[in-house]
Amino acid sequence: EVQLVESGGGLVKPGESLRLSCAASGFTFSSYSMNWVRQAPGKGLEWVSSVSSTSTYIYYTQSVKGRFTISRDNAKNSLYLQMNSLRAEDTAVYYCARDFQTYDTSGLDYWGQGTLVTVSS
Amino acid sequence: IQMTQSPSSLSASVGDRVTITCRPSQSIRTYLNWYQQKPGKAPKLLIYAASSLQSGVPSRFSGTGSGTDFTLTISSLQPEDFATYYCQQSYSPRWTFGQGTKVEI
């Protein structure tokens, strides 16, 4: 059974840092691109970042570029999101999600339960 | 790429046929996915590549479209279908979601 379990969320002050983790199991983690998607309270989904299976390709949404860093450790079946210089508008539930990617399409077929990040003074 | 869904919300009854539209700001060929999200839960993939039904998803869900005009249809709304639906493009490396369509009773 595919499982994605996020951890590391919490309450931080503006300007502080936080590192999210996502532990994957039930599939060959090293074969899949992985993503972070967030959802602010009462708002819609926002794609945040992606990393390819071997970390060759990394992308960010513009609002987090230069502040967030996505990474993965295939030996530990883990995905990470280092978040620096946090702002109030980064407050959200952060989901880890797997990209099922085929030769001609891609999408997010498995999601974690999410971890809440609250940025407030 | 901006994704615009319409309507933002709709009211429907069990058994109704429901249609949700998604329009990207540029052509995305068929790189379009649909997700369902219920309150407090993670999203669930319904449709990928514009019209392919994800495994385990009921056949009352269907997707059509290409380029800049896409549609998600629920042929006969069931009680468990009351949720928020999102489209998402995977054409560009920086993915984007629509703002969501809430389907209410």
CSV table of C-alpha atoms in Angstrom, one decimal:
chain,number,residue,atom,x,y,z
A,1,GLU,CA,0.0,0.0,0.0
A,2,VAL,CA,1.4,3.4,-1.0
A,3,GLN,CA,1.8,5.7,2.0
A,4,LEU,CA,3.0,9.2,2.3
A,5,VAL,CA,3.4,10.7,5.8
A,6,GLU,CA,4.3,14.3,6.3
A,7,SER,CA,5.8,15.7,9.5
A,8,GLY,CA,7.6,18.8,10.7
A,9,GLY,CA,4.8,21.3,10.6
A,10,GLY,CA,4.1,23.7,13.5
A,11,LEU,CA,3.9,27.3,14.6
A,12,VAL,CA,6.7,29.7,13.7
A,13,LYS,CA,7.3,33.4,13.7
A,14,PRO,CA,7.7,35.4,10.5
A,15,GLY,CA,11.3,35.2,9.2
A,16,GLU,CA,11.9,31.8,10.9
A,17,SER,CA,12.6,28.5,9.2
A,18,LEU,CA,11.0,25.1,9.2
A,19,ARG,CA,11.8,21.8,7.5
A,20,LEU,CA,9.1,19.5,6.4
A,21,SER,CA,9.6,15.8,5.8
A,22,CYS,CA,7.6,13.2,3.9
A,23,ALA,CA,8.2,9.5,4.5
A,24,ALA,CA,7.2,7.3,1.6
A,25,SER,CA,6.5,3.6,1.6
A,26,GLY,CA,4.8,0.9,-0.5
A,27,PHE,CA,6.4,1.9,-3.8
A,28,THR,CA,9.8,2.4,-5.4
A,29,PHE,CA,10.4,5.9,-4.2
A,30,SER,CA,13.5,6.4,-6.4
A,31,SER,CA,11.4,5.9,-9.6
A,32,TYR,CA,9.0,8.8,-9.1
A,33,SER,CA,9.0,12.6,-9.2
A,34,MET,CA,7.6,14.1,-6.0
A,35,ASN,CA,5.8,17.3,-5.2
A,36,TRP,CA,4.7,19.6,-2.5
A,37,VAL,CA,1.2,21.2,-2.7
A,38,ARG,CA,-0.2,23.6,-0.1
A,39,GLN,CA,-3.6,24.8,0.9
A,40,ALA,CA,-4.1,28.0,2.9
A,41,PRO,CA,-7.0,27.8,5.4
A,42,GLY,CA,-10.3,28.0,3.5
A,43,LYS,CA,-8.5,28.4,0.2
A,44,GLY,CA,-7.7,26.4,-2.9
A,45,LEU,CA,-4.8,24.2,-3.8
A,46,GLU,CA,-1.4,25.7,-4.7
A,47,TRP,CA,1.4,23.7,-6.3
A,48,VAL,CA,4.6,24.6,-4.5
A,49,SER,CA,7.5,22.6,-5.8
A,50,SER,CA,8.6,19.4,-7.6
A,51,VAL,CA,11.7,17.3,-7.8
A,52,SER,CA,12.5,14.6,-10.3
A,53,SER,CA,13.4,11.0,-9.4
A,54,THR,CA,17.1,11.7,-9.4
A,55,SER,CA,16.9,15.4,-8.3
A,56,THR,CA,18.0,16.5,-11.8
A,57,TYR,CA,14.9,18.7,-12.3
A,58,ILE,CA,13.6,21.0,-9.6
A,59,TYR,CA,10.9,23.6,-10.0
A,60,TYR,CA,9.2,26.1,-7.6
A,61,THR,CA,6.2,28.4,-7.8
A,62,GLN,CA,7.4,32.0,-8.1
A,63,SER,CA,6.3,33.0,-4.6
A,64,VAL,CA,8.6,30.6,-2.8
A,65,LYS,CA,11.6,30.7,-5.1
A,66,GLY,CA,14.7,31.6,-3.2
A,67,ARG,CA,13.1,30.9,0.1
A,68,PHE,CA,12.2,27.2,-0.1
A,69,THR,CA,14.4,24.3,-1.1
A,70,ILE,CA,13.0,20.9,-2.1
A,71,SER,CA,15.2,17.8,-1.7
A,72,ARG,CA,15.0,14.1,-1.5
A,73,ASP,CA,17.0,11.2,-0.1
A,74,ASN,CA,16.2,8.1,-2.2
A,75,ALA,CA,18.1,5.9,0.3
A,76,LYS,CA,15.8,6.9,3.0
A,77,ASN,CA,12.6,7.1,0.9
A,78,SER,CA,12.1,10.6,2.0
A,79,LEU,CA,11.2,14.0,0.6
A,80,TYR,CA,11.9,17.3,2.2
A,81,LEU,CA,11.0,21.0,2.0
A,82,GLN,CA,13.3,23.5,3.7
A,83,MET,CA,11.3,26.7,4.2
A,84,ASN,CA,13.3,29.8,5.1
A,85,SER,CA,12.2,33.4,5.6
A,86,LEU,CA,8.6,32.3,6.3
A,87,ARG,CA,5.8,34.8,5.9
A,88,ALA,CA,2.3,34.9,7.1
A,89,GLU,CA,1.1,34.0,3.6
A,90,ASP,CA,2.9,30.7,3.8
A,91,THR,CA,0.5,29.5,6.4
A,92,ALA,CA,-1.1,26.4,5.0
A,93,VAL,CA,-1.5,22.7,5.1
A,94,TYR,CA,1.4,21.2,3.1
A,95,TYR,CA,0.8,18.0,1.2
A,96,CYS,CA,3.4,15.7,-0.2
A,97,ALA,CA,2.2,14.0,-3.4
A,98,ARG,CA,3.5,11.5,-5.9
A,99,ASP,CA,3.7,12.2,-9.6
A,100,PHE,CA,2.6,9.1,-11.5
A,101,GLN,CA,4.2,10.4,-14.7
A,102,THR,CA,4.0,8.3,-17.8
A,103,TYR,CA,5.7,8.9,-21.1
A,104,ASP,CA,3.0,11.4,-22.2
A,105,THR,CA,1.3,12.7,-19.1
A,106,SER,CA,1.6,13.3,-15.3
A,107,GLY,CA,-0.4,14.0,-12.3
A,108,LEU,CA,-0.6,13.4,-8.5
A,109,ASP,CA,-2.0,10.0,-7.8
A,110,TYR,CA,-1.1,9.6,-4.1
A,111,TRP,CA,-1.2,12.3,-1.4
A,112,GLY,CA,-0.2,12.4,2.2
A,113,GLN,CA,-2.5,13.6,5.0
A,114,GLY,CA,-0.8,17.0,5.2
A,115,THR,CA,1.0,18.9,7.8
A,116,LEU,CA,0.0,22.3,9.1
A,117,VAL,CA,2.4,25.2,9.0
A,118,THR,CA,1.3,28.4,10.8
A,119,VAL,CA,3.4,31.5,10.5
A,120,SER,CA,2.4,34.1,13.1
A,121,SER,CA,3.9,36.5,15.6
B,1,ILE,CA,-0.4,29.3,-16.9
B,2,GLN,CA,-3.6,30.5,-15.2
B,3,MET,CA,-6.4,28.1,-14.8
B,4,THR,CA,-9.9,29.4,-14.6
B,5,GLN,CA,-12.8,27.2,-13.4
B,6,SER,CA,-16.5,28.0,-13.6
B,7,PRO,CA,-18.6,28.1,-11.8
B,8,SER,CA,-16.9,28.7,-8.4
B,9,SER,CA,-19.8,27.0,-6.7
B,10,LEU,CA,-23.0,25.3,-7.7
B,11,SER,CA,-26.0,23.8,-6.0
B,12,ALA,CA,-27.4,20.5,-7.2
B,13,SER,CA,-29.5,17.6,-6.2
B,14,VAL,CA,-28.8,13.9,-6.1
B,15,GLY,CA,-29.3,12.5,-9.6
B,16,ASP,CA,-28.5,15.7,-11.3
B,17,ARG,CA,-26.0,16.0,-14.2
B,18,VAL,CA,-23.2,18.4,-13.2
B,19,THR,CA,-20.7,20.1,-15.5
B,20,ILE,CA,-17.6,22.0,-14.4
B,21,THR,CA,-15.5,24.0,-16.9
B,22,CYS,CA,-11.8,24.7,-16.8
B,23,ARG,CA,-10.1,27.1,-19.1
B,24,PRO,CA,-6.3,27.6,-19.1
B,25,SER,CA,-4.8,30.9,-20.2
B,26,GLN,CA,-2.9,29.1,-23.1
B,27,SER,CA,-3.2,25.8,-24.8
B,28,ILE,CA,-2.1,22.8,-22.7
B,29,ARG,CA,-3.0,20.1,-25.2
B,30,THR,CA,-4.5,17.4,-22.9
B,31,TYR,CA,-2.2,17.9,-19.9
B,32,LEU,CA,-5.2,18.4,-17.6
B,33,ASN,CA,-6.1,16.6,-14.5
B,34,TRP,CA,-9.2,16.8,-12.2
B,35,TYR,CA,-9.2,16.2,-8.4
B,36,GLN,CA,-11.9,15.9,-5.8
B,37,GLN,CA,-11.4,17.1,-2.3
B,38,LYS,CA,-13.7,16.7,0.7
B,39,PRO,CA,-13.3,18.8,3.8
B,40,GLY,CA,-10.3,17.9,6.0
B,41,LYS,CA,-9.1,15.4,3.4
B,42,ALA,CA,-6.3,15.2,0.9
B,43,PRO,CA,-7.3,15.6,-2.8
B,44,LYS,CA,-8.1,12.6,-4.9
B,45,LEU,CA,-7.2,12.2,-8.5
B,46,LEU,CA,-10.3,11.6,-10.7
B,47,ILE,CA,-9.3,12.2,-14.3
B,48,TYR,CA,-5.9,12.5,-15.9
B,49,ALA,CA,-4.8,13.5,-19.4
B,50,ALA,CA,-8.2,15.3,-19.8
B,51,SER,CA,-10.3,12.2,-20.3
B,52,SER,CA,-8.7,9.1,-18.7
B,53,LEU,CA,-10.5,7.8,-15.6
B,54,GLN,CA,-8.2,7.0,-12.7
B,55,SER,CA,-8.4,3.5,-11.4
B,56,GLY,CA,-11.2,3.0,-8.9
B,57,VAL,CA,-13.1,6.1,-9.8
B,58,PRO,CA,-16.8,5.6,-10.7
B,59,SER,CA,-17.7,5.8,-14.3
B,60,ARG,CA,-20.2,8.6,-13.7
B,61,PHE,CA,-17.2,10.9,-13.7
B,62,SER,CA,-15.9,11.8,-17.2
B,63,GLY,CA,-13.6,14.4,-18.7
B,64,THR,CA,-13.4,16.0,-22.1
B,65,GLY,CA,-11.5,18.7,-23.8
B,66,SER,CA,-8.2,19.8,-25.2
B,67,GLY,CA,-6.3,23.0,-25.8
B,68,THR,CA,-8.0,25.7,-23.8
B,69,ASP,CA,-11.4,24.2,-23.0
B,70,PHE,CA,-12.0,21.3,-20.6
B,71,THR,CA,-15.0,19.9,-18.9
B,72,LEU,CA,-15.6,17.6,-15.9
B,73,THR,CA,-19.0,15.9,-15.9
B,74,ILE,CA,-20.7,13.9,-13.2
B,75,SER,CA,-23.6,12.1,-15.0
B,76,SER,CA,-25.7,11.4,-12.0
B,77,LEU,CA,-24.7,13.2,-8.8
B,78,GLN,CA,-24.4,10.9,-5.7
B,79,PRO,CA,-24.4,12.0,-2.0
B,80,GLU,CA,-20.7,11.2,-1.8
B,81,ASP,CA,-19.9,13.6,-4.7
B,82,PHE,CA,-20.6,16.7,-2.7
B,83,ALA,CA,-17.1,18.1,-2.6
B,84,THR,CA,-14.8,20.7,-4.2
B,85,TYR,CA,-13.3,19.9,-7.6
B,86,TYR,CA,-10.0,21.3,-9.0
B,87,CYS,CA,-8.5,21.2,-12.4
B,88,GLN,CA,-4.7,21.2,-12.7
B,89,GLN,CA,-2.3,21.6,-15.7
B,90,SER,CA,0.9,19.6,-16.1
B,91,TYR,CA,1.8,21.1,-19.4
B,92,SER,CA,4.4,23.5,-18.0
B,93,PRO,CA,7.0,22.4,-15.4
B,94,ARG,CA,5.4,24.8,-12.9
B,95,TRP,CA,2.0,23.3,-12.4
B,96,THR,CA,-1.0,25.3,-11.5
B,97,PHE,CA,-4.5,24.5,-10.2
B,98,GLY,CA,-7.8,26.1,-10.8
B,99,GLN,CA,-9.5,28.0,-8.0
B,100,GLY,CA,-11.9,25.1,-7.3
B,101,THR,CA,-15.6,24.5,-7.8
B,102,LYS,CA,-17.6,23.6,-4.7
B,103,VAL,CA,-20.6,21.3,-5.4
B,104,GLU,CA,-23.2,21.8,-2.7
B,105,ILE,CA,-26.6,20.3,-2.0
